[in-house]
Short mmCIF file of C-alpha atoms and ligand atoms in Angstrom, two decimals:
data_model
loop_
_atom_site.label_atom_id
_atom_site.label_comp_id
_atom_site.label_asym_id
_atom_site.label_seq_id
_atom_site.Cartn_x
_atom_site.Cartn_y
_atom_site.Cartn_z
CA UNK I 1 -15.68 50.56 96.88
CA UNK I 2 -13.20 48.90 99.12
CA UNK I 3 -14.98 44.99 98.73
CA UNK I 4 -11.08 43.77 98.53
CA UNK I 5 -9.95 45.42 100.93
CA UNK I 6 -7.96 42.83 103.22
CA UNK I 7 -6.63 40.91 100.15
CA UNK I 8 -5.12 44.06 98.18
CA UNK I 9 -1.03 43.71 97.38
CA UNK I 10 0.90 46.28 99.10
CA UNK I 11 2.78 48.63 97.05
CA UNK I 12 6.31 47.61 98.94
CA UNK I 13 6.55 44.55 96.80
CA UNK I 14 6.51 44.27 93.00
CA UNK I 15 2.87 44.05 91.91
CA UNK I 16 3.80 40.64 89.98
CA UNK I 17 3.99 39.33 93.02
CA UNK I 18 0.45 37.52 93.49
CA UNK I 19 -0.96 35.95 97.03
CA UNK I 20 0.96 32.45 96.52
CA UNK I 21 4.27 34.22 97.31
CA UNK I 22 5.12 32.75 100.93
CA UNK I 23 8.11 34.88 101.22
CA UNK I 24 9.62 38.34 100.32
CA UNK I 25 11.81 38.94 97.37
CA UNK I 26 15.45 38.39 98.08
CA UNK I 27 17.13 41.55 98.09
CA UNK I 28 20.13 40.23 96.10
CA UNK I 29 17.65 39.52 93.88
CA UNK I 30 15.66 42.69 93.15
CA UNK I 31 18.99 44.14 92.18
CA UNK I 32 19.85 41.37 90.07
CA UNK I 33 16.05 41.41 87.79
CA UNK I 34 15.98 45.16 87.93
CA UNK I 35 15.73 46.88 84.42
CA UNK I 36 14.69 49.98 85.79
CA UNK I 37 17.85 51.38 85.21
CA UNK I 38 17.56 51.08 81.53
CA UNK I 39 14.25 50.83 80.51
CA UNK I 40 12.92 54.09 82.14
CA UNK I 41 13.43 55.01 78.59
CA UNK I 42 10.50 53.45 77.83
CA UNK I 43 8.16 55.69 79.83
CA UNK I 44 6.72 57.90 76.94
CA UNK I 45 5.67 55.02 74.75
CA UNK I 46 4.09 52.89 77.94
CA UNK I 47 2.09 55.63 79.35
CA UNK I 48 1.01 55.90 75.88
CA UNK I 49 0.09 52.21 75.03
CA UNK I 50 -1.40 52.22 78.83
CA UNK I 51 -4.01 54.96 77.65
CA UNK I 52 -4.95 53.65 74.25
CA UNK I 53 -5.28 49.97 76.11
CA UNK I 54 -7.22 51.44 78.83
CA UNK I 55 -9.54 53.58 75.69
CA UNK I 56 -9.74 49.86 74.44
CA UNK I 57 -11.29 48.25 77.35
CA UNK I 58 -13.24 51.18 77.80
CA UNK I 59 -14.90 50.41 74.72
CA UNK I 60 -15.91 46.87 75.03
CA UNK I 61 -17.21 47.48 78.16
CA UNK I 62 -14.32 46.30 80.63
CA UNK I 63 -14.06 50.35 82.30
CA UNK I 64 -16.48 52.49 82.34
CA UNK I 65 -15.73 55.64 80.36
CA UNK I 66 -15.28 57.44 83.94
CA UNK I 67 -12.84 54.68 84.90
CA UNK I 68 -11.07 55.36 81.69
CA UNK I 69 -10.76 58.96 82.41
CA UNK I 70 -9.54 59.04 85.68
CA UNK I 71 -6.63 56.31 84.16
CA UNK I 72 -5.96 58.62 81.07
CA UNK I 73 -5.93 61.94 83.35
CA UNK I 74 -3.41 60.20 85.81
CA UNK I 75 -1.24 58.37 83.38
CA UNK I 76 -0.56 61.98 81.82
CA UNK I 77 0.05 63.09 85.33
CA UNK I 78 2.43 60.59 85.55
CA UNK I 79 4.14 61.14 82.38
CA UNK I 80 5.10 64.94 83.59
CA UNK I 81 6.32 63.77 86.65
CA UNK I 82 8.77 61.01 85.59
CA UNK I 83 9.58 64.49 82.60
CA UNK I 84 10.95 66.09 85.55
CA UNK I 85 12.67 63.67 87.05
CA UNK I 86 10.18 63.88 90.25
CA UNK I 87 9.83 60.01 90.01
CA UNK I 88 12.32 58.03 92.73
CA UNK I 89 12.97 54.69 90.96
CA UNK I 90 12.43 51.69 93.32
CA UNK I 91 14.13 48.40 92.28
CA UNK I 92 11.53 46.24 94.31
CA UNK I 93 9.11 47.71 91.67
CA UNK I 94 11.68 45.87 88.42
CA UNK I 95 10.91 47.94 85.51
CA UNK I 96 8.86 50.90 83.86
CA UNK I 97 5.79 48.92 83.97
CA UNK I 98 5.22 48.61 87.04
CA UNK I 99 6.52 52.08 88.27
CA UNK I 100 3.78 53.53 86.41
CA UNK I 101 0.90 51.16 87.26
CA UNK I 102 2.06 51.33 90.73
CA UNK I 103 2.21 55.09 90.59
CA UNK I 104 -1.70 54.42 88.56
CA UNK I 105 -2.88 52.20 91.92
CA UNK I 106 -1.52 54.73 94.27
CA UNK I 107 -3.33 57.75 92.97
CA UNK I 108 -6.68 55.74 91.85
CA UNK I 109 -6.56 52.43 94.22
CA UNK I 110 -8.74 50.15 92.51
CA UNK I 111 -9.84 51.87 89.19
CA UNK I 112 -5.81 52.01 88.88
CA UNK I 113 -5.82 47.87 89.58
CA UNK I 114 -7.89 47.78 86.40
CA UNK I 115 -5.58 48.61 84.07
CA UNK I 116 -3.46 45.52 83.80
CA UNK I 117 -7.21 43.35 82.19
CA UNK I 118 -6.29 41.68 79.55
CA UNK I 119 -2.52 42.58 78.65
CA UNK I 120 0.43 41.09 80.68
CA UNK I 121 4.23 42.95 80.74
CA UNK I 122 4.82 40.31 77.85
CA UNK I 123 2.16 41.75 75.23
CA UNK I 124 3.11 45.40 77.12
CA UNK I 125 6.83 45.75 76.35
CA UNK I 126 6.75 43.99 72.89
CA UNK I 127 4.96 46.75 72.29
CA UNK I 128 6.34 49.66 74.32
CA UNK I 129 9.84 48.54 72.28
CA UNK I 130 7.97 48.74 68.76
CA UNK I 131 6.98 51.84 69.61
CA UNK I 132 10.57 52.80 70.85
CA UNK I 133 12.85 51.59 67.75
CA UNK I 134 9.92 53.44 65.13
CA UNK I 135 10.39 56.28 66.44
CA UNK I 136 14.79 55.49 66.88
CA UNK I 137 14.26 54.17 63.01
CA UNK I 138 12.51 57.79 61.68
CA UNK I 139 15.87 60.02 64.14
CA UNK I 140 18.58 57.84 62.29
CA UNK I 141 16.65 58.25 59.19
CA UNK I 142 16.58 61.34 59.08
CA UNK I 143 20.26 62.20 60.20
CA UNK I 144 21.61 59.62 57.65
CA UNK I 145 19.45 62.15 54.96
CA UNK I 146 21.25 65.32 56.31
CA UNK I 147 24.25 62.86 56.05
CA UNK I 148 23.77 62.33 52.19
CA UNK I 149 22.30 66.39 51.99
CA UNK I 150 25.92 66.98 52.79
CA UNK I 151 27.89 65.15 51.00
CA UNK I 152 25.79 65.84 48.29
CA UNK I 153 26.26 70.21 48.61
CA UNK I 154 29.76 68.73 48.86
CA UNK I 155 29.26 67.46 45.16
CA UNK I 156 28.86 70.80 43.43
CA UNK I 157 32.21 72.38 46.08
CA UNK I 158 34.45 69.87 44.56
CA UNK I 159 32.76 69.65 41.38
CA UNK I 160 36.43 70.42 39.75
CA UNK I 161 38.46 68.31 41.78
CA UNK I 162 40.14 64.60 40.66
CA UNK I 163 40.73 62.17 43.36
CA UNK I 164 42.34 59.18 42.73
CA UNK I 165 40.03 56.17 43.28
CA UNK I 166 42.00 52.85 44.82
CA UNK I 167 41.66 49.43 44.87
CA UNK I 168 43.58 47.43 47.55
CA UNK I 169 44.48 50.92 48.85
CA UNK I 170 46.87 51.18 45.48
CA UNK I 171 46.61 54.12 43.24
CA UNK I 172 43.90 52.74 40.70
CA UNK I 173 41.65 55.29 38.14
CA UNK I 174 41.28 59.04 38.23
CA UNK I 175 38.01 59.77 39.45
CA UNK I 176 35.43 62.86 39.46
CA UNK I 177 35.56 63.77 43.83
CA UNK I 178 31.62 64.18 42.90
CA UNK I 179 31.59 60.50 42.32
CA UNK I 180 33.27 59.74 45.10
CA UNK I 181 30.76 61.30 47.17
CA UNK I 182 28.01 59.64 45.44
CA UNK I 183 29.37 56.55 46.62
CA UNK I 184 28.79 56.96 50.18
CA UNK I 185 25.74 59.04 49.55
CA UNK I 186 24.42 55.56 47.74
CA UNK I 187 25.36 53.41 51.28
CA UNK I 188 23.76 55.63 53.18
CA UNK I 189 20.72 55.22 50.86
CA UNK I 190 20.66 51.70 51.17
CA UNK I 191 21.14 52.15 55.13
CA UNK I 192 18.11 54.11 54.83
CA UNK I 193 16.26 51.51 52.56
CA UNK I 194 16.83 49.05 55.54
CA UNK I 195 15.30 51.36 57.99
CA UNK I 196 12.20 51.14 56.06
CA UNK I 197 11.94 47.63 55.36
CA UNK I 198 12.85 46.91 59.12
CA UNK I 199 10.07 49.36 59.93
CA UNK I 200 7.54 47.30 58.46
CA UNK I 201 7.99 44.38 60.53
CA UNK I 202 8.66 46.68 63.68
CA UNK I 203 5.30 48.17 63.36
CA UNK I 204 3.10 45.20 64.46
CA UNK I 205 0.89 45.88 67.22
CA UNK I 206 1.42 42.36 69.85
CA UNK I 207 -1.20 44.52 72.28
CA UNK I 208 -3.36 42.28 73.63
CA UNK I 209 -1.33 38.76 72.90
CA UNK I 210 -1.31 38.98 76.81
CA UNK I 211 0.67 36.48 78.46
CA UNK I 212 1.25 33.86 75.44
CA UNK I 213 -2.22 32.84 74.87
CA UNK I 214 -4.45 35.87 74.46
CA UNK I 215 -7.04 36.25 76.75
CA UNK I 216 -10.97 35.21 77.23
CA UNK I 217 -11.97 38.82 77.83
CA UNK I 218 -13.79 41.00 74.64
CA UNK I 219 -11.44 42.92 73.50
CA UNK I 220 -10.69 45.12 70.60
CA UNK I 221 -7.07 44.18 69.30
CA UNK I 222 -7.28 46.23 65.88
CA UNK I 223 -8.59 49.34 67.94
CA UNK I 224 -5.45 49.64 70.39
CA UNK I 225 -3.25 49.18 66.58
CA UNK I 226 -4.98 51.91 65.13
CA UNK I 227 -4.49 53.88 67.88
CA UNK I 228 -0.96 53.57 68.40
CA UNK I 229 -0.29 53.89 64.79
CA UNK I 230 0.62 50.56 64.24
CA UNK I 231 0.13 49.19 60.78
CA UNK I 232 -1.56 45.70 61.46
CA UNK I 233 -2.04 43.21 64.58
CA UNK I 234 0.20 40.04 64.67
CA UNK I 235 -1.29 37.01 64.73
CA UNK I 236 -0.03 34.80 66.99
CA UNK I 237 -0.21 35.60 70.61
CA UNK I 238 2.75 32.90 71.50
CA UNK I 239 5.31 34.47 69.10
CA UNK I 240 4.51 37.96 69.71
CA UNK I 241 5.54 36.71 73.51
CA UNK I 242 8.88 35.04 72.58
CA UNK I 243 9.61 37.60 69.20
CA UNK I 244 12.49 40.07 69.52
CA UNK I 245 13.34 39.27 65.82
CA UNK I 246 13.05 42.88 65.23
CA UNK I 247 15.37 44.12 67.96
CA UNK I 248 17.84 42.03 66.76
CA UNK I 249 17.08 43.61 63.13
CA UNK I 250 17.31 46.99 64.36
CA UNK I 251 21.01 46.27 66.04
CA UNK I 252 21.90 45.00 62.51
CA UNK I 253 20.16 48.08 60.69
CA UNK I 254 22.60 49.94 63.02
CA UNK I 255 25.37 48.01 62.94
CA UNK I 256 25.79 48.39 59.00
CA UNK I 257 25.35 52.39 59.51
CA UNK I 258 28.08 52.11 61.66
CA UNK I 259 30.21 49.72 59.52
CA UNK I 260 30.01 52.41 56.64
CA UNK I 261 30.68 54.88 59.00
CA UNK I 262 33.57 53.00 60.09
CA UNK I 263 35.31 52.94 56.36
CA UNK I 264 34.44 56.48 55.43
CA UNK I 265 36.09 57.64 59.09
CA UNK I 266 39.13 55.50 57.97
CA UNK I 267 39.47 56.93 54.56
CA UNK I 268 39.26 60.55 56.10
CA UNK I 269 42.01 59.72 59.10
CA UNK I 270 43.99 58.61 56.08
CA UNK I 271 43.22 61.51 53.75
CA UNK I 272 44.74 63.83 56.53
CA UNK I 273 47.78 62.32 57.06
CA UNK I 274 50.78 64.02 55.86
CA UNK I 275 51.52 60.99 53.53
CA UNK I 276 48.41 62.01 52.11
CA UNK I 277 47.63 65.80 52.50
CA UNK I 278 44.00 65.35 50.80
CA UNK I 279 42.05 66.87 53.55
CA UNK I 280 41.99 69.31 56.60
CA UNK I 281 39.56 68.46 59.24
CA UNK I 282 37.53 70.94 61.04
CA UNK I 283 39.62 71.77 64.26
CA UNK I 284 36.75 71.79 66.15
CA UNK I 285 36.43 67.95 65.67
CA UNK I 286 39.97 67.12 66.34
CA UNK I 287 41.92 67.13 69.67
CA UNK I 288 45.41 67.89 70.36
CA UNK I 289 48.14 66.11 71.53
CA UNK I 290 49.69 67.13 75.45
CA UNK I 291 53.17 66.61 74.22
CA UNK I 292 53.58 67.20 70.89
CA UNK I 293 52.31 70.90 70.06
CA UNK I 294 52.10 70.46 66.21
CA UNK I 295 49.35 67.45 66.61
CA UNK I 296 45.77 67.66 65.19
CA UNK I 297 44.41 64.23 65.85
CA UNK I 298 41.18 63.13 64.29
CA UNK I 299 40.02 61.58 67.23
CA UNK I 300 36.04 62.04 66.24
CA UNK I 301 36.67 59.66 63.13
CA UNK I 302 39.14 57.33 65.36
CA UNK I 303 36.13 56.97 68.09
CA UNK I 304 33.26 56.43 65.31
CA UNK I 305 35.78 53.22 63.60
CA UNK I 306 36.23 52.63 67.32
CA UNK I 307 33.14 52.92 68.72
CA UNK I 308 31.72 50.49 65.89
CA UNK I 309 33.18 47.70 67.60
CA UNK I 310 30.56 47.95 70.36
CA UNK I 311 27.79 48.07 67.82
CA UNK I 312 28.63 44.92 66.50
CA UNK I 313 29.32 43.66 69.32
CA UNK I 314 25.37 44.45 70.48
CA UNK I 315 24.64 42.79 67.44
CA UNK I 316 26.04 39.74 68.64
CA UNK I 317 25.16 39.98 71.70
CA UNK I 318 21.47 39.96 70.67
CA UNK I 319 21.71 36.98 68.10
CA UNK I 320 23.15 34.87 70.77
CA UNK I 321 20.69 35.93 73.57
CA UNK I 322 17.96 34.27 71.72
CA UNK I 323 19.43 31.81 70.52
CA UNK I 324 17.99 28.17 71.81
CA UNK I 325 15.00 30.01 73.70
CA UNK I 326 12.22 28.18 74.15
CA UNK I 327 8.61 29.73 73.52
CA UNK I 328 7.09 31.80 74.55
CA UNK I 329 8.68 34.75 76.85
CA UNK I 330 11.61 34.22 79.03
CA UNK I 331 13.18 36.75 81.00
CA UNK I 332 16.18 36.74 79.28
CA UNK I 333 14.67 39.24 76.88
CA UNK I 334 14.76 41.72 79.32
CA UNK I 335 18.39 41.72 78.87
CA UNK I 336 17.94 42.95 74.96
CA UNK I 337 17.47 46.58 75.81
CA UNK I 338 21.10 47.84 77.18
CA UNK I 339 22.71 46.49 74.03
CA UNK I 340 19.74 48.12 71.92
CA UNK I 341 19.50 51.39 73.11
CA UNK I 342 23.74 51.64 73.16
CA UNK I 343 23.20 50.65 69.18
CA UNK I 344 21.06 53.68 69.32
CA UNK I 345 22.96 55.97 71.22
CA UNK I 346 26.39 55.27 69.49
CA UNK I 347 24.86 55.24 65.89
CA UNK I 348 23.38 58.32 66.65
CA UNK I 349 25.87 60.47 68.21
CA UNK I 350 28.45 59.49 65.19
CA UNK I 351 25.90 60.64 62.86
CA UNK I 352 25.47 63.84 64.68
CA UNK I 353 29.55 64.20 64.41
CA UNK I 354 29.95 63.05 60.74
CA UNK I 355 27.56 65.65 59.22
CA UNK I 356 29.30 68.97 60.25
CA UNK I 357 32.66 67.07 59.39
CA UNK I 358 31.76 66.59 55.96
CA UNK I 359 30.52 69.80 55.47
CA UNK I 360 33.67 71.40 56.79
CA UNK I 361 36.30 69.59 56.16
CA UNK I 362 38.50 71.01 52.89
CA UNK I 363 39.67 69.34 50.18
CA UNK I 364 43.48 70.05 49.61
CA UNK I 365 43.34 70.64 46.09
CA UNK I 366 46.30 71.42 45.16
CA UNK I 367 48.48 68.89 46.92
CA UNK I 368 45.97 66.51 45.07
CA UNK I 369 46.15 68.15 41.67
CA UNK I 370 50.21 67.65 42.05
CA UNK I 371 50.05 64.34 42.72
CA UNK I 372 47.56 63.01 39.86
CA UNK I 373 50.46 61.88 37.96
CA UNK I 374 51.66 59.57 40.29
CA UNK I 375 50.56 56.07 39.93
CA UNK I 376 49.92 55.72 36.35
CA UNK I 377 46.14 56.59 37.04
CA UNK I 378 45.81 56.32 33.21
CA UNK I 379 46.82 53.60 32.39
CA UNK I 380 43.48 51.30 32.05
CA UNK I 381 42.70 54.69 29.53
CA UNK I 382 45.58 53.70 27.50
CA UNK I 383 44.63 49.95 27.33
CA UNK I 384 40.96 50.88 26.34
CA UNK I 385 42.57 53.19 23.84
CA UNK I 386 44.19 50.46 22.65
CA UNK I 387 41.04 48.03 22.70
CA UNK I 388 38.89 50.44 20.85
CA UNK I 389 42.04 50.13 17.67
CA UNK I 390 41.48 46.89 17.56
CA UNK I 391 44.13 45.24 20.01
CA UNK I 392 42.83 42.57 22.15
CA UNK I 393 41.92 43.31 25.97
CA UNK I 394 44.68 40.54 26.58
CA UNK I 395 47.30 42.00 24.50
CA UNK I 396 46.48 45.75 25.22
CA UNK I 397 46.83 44.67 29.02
CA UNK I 398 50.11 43.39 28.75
CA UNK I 399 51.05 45.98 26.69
CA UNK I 400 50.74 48.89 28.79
CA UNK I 401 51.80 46.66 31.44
CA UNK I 402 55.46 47.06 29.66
CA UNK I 403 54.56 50.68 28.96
CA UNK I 404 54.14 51.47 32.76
CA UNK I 405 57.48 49.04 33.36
CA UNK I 406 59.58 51.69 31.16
CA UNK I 407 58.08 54.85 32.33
CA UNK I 408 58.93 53.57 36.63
CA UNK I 409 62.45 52.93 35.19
CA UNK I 410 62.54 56.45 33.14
CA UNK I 411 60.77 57.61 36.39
CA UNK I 412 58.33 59.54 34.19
CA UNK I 413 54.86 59.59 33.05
CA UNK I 414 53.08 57.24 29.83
CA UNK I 415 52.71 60.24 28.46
CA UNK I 416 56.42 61.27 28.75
CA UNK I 417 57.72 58.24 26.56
CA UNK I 418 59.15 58.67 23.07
CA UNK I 419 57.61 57.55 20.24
CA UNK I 420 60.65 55.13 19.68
CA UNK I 421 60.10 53.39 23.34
CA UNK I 422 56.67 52.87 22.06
CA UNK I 423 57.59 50.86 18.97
CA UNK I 424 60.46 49.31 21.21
CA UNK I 425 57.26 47.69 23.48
CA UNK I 426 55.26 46.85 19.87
CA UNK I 427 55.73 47.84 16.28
CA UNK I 428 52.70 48.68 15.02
CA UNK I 429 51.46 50.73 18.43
CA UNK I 430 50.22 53.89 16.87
CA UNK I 431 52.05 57.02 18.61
CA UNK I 432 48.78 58.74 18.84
CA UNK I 433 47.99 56.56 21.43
CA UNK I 434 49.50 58.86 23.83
CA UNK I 435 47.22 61.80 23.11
CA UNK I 436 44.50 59.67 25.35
CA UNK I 437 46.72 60.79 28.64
CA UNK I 438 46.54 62.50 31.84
CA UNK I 439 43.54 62.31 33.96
CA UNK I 440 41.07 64.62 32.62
CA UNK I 441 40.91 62.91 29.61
CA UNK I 442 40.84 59.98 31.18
CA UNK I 443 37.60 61.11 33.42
CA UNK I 444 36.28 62.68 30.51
CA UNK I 445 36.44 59.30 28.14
CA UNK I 446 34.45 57.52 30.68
CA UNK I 447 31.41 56.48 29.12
CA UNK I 448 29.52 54.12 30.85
CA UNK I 449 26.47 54.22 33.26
CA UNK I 450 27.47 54.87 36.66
CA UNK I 451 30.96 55.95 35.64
CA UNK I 452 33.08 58.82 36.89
CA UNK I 453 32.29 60.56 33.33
CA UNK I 454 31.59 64.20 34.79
CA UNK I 455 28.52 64.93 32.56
CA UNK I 456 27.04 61.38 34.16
CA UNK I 457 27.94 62.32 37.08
CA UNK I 458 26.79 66.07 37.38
CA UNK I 459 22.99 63.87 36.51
CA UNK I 460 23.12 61.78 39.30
CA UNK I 461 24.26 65.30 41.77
CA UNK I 462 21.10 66.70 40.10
CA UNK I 463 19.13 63.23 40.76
CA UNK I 464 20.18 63.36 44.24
CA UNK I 465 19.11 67.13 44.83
CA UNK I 466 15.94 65.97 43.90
CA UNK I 467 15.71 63.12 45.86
CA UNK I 468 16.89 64.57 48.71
CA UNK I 469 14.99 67.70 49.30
N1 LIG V 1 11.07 43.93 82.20
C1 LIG V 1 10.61 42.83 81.45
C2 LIG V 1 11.31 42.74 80.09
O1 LIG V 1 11.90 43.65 79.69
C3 LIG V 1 9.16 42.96 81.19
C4 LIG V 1 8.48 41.66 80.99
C5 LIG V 1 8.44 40.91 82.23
N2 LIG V 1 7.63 39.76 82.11
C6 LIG V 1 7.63 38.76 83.00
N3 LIG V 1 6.85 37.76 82.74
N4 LIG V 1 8.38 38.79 84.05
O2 LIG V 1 11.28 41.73 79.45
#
């Protein structure tokens, strides 16, 4: 049926472009709007809202069920040609949107200038992008679990190892290396606990919010959710038009992966310093130095603290772009996807790095193991010691405190001091005091929940496991 004929768009102009345009689009222009470029990425989860839209309108009666599988046959036509990269992308036509409905009109003429009833690019890629970051959300998800898998297998490696722990980078408490795997295996939990909480609000179905008011045709909003998986239908056409509140949570989501990737990459450059000479990296992650031949640089753990920058940065980027807008859509929210998708990207490709490095890289235990006396690591053991025969916290601190003054002078350990230098620092300090020294017993007298004690500890490894599988 050709009844239109004379008063059908051409396909050389954008398709947005409706009969009151008097003149052609600018050319400075169409290369200015374009978000071709970036949201091609898109082009799985539009064809795929496109076909459960078009299902939709086949149901209440706006296609026939022929007209619906002609769309559904050539969307998936589509779909395998943009998959191999057989689909030129036109600026003229501005995003993935209207590439594919174009590419819809130009195999189906007017059965393809159905598809567009009832949904504008508004409703369309507030929903194309929920669909995007769910399925972003479940890949980090799951490579922040292999994260904690391996940190966790790292647990029962190292289950013999001390570490010191530090506060203000200063040699603090001896600590079970177990535990201090645990710790980042707990971030990463809580990263993943954001995921799913973010998820929630990311998997609203705005299908069929249209432009900003809904629409006068019949349609079936819950049936286009259901089909797309979504768990509900939001319900308020002019904020599903304006809302990118959870692209902005996303970039954060990402942003604090990245942050505790940042620290943990920090630690490790430090750990295989010389100064330090906890850890060897895996060579395979480090690069080499074109003047100096004995350089192994950790340059995969200085790009993931340095490449964190630019997820913040995204962050910011987003809270400020919609900032002070106006409802309902503007076209500034095109401009959230490049700082999205590099969130993605860069979050994802330092996970991908930091789980072989963890699971390679080798404790040095015994440049540890002679250093554990350094630093007085027992020392708060001592002062508890103390506590528990009846000395006040106070007095016990400031005790020890002159303890750890003699021993720097006698350049030796607490342990090391006479019985005599102990009565010299108090009178009644019991000598026995000193058998509470050195860092196993230290780790060992540990006694409280979510302590380095090792028995504690070897229950939370085994709660983990369990968790984790
Ligand atoms: N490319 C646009 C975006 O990402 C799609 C929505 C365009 N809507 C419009 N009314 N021009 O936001």
């Amino acid at each position: 049926m050709q009844a239109h004929g004379s008063t059908q768009p051409t396909t050389d102009q954008s398709p947005s472009r409706s009969g009151v345009f008097s003149a052609q689009t600018d050319k400075r222009l169409e290369a200015f709007s374009e978000s071709i470029s970036f949201d091609h990425r898109l082009y799985q989860h539009d064809i795929r809202g496109s076909i459960a839209h078009a299902r939709m309108l086949a149901h209440c009666g706006l296609l026939t069920q022929e007209e619906f599988a002609q769309i559904e046959s050539a969307l998936r036509e589509i779909e395998s040609e943009i998959a191999a990269g057989k689909m030129a992308w036109r600026p003229e036509l501005e995003d993935i949107h209207m590439h594919i409905e174009s590419a819809l009109i130009e195999r189906l003429g007017d059965v393809g200038r159905k598809l567009h009833t009832a949904r504008s690019r508004n409703d369309q890629v507030n929903t194309d992008l929920r669909m995007w970051i769910r399925d972003a959300l479940d890949e980090v998800d799951s490579l922040l679990q292999r994260l904690q898998r391996a940190f966790v297998d790292r647990c029962e490696r190292d289950a013999d190892v001390i570490l010191p722990a530090y506060t203000h980078l200063q040699r603090a408490q001896p600590v079970t290396a177990a535990h201090f795997w645990l710790a980042y295996v707990e971030k990463f939990q809580r990263d993943r606990d954001r995921i799913a909480d973010c998820r929630r609000r990311v998997n609203i179905c705005g299908l069929g919010a249209a432009a900003c008011a809904g629409t006068s045709l019949p349609i079936d909003r819950q049936m286009t959710a259901e089909e797309l998986g979504f768990e509900g239908v939001a319900a308020n056409s002019i904020d599903v038009s304006s809302d990118r509140d959870f692209v902005v949570e996303t970039a954060f989501v990402l942003a604090m992966i990245a942050e505790h990737l940042s620290g943990w990459a920090e630690e490790w450059i430090l750990w295989s310093t010389v100064e330090f000479g906890f850890l060897k990296l895996p060579h395979q992650f480090c690069t080499g130095s074109s003047i100096m031949p004995q350089k192994v640089n950790p340059d995969t753990l200085e790009l993931t603290r340095g490449k964190t920058a630019r997820v913040i940065g995204n962050l910011q980027t987003l809270l400020v772009l919609i900032k002070g807008l106006p409802l309902a859509y503007n076209r500034d929210l095109q401009e959230d996807k490049p700082p999205l998708f590099d969130s993605f990207d860069t979050v994802r490709a330092c996970l991908e790095l930091a789980i072989p490095i963890v699971e390679q890289a080798q404790l040095q235990r015994e440049a540890i193991a002679q250093r554990l006396d350094d630093g007085f690591l027992d020392a708060t053991t001592l002062m508890e010691h103390l506590i528990l025969q009846g000395i006040p916290q106070r007095t016990a601190h400031h005790l020890v405190g002159k303890l750890v003054g003699m021993a720097q002078a006698r350049r030796c350990r607490l342990a090391d001091l006479t019985p005599d230098e102990l009565r010299s620092a108090c009178a009644d300090l019991d000598p026995s005091a000193l058998d509470a020294l050195g860092v196993e017993k230290a780790v060992k007298a540990y006694r409280s929940y979510g302590s380095s004690n090792p028995q504690l500890v070897e229950e939370q490894v085994q709660r983990w496991r369990q968790r984790l599988q």
